[in-house]
XYZ file of C-alpha atoms in Angstrom:
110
model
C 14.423 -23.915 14.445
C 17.632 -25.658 12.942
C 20.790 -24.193 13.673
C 21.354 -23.869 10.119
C 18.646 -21.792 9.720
C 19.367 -18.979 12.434
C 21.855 -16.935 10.508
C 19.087 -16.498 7.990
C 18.796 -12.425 6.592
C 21.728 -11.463 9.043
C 22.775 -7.696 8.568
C 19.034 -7.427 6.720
C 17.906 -5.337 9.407
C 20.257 -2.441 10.919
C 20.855 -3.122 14.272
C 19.539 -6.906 14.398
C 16.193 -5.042 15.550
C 14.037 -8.006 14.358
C 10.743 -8.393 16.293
C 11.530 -11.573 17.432
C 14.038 -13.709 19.238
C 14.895 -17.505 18.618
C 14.679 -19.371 21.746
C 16.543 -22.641 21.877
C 13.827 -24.734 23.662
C 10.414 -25.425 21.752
C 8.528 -21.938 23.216
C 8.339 -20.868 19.421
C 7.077 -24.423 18.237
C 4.671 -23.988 20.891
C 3.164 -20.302 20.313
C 2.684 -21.269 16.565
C 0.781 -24.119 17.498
C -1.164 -22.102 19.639
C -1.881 -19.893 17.172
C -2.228 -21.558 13.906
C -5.679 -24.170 15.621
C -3.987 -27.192 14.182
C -3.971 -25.688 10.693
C -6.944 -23.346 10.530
C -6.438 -20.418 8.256
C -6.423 -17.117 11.059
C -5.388 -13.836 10.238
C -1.932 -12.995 11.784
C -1.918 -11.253 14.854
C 0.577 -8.866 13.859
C -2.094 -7.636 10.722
C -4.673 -7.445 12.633
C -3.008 -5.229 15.693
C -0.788 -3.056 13.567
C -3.027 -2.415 10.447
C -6.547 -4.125 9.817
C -8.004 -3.332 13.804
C -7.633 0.241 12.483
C -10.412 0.268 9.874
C -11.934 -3.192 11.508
C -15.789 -2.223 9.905
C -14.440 -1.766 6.342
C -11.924 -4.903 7.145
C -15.115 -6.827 8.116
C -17.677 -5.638 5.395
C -14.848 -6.584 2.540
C -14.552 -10.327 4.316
C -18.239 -10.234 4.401
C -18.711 -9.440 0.703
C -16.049 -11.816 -0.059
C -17.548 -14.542 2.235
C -21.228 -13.835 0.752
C -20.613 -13.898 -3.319
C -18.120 -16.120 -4.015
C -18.558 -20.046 -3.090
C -14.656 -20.804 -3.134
C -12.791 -24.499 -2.332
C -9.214 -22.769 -1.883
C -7.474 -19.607 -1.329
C -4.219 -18.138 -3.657
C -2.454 -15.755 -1.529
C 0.180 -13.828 -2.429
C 2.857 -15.777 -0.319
C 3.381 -18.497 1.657
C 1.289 -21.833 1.084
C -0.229 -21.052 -1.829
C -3.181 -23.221 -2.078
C -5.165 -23.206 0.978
C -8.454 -24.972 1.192
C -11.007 -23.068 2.775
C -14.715 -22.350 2.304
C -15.940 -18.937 3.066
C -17.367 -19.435 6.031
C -13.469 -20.591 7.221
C -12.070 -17.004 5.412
C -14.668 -15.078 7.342
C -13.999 -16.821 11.044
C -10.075 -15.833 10.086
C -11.136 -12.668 10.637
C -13.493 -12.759 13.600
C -10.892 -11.603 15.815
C -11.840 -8.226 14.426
C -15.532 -8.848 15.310
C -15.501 -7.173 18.859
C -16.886 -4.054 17.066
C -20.486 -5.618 17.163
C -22.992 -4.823 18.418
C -25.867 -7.452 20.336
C -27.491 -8.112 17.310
C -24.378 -9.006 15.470
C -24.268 -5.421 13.020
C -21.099 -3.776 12.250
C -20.392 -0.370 14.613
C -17.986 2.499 13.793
């Protein structure tokens, strides 16, 4: 990250307890780029641990019913990049981290 850019939200968070550190060599470059598959759209890790892994059934049977009635070029979230192209097969494999509650024949368990 730019030096300029480190002093970004400074006394936003009491304590400096932010959930991250900057490191000066390129370890965050390289975790991002590990994560983000060379641009595919992916759910972030911190969602899908801290709130959707909770309910990951309902999470999945939304993205399904998403995925299955709506034939969609792009995606408008709320933040971000806010025109994403992605088909709904790519906005259901975003979520197929949450999968692991399947069983053999591929059906949603609970």
């Amino acid at each position: 990250i730019d030096k300029s850019m480190k002093p970004l939200g400074e006394g936003a968070v009491p304590f400096s307890l932010y959930p991250w550190t900057w490191h000066e060599n390129d370890a965050d470059l390289d975790n991002f780029e590990a994560i983000s598959k060379n641009g595919e759209i992916f759910c972030p890790p911190i969602l899908t641990k801290l709130i959707l892994d909770r309910e990951n059934v309902k999470t999945l049977e939304f993205v399904d019913r998403v995925a299955s009635r709506f034939d969609f070029e792009r995606i408008i979230p709320c933040h971000l990049d806010n025109n994403v192209k992605a088909t709904p097969a790519q906005f259901r494999t975003a979520f197929e981290v949450l999968a692991n509650g399947r069983n053999s024949s591929g059906d949603l368990i609970g």
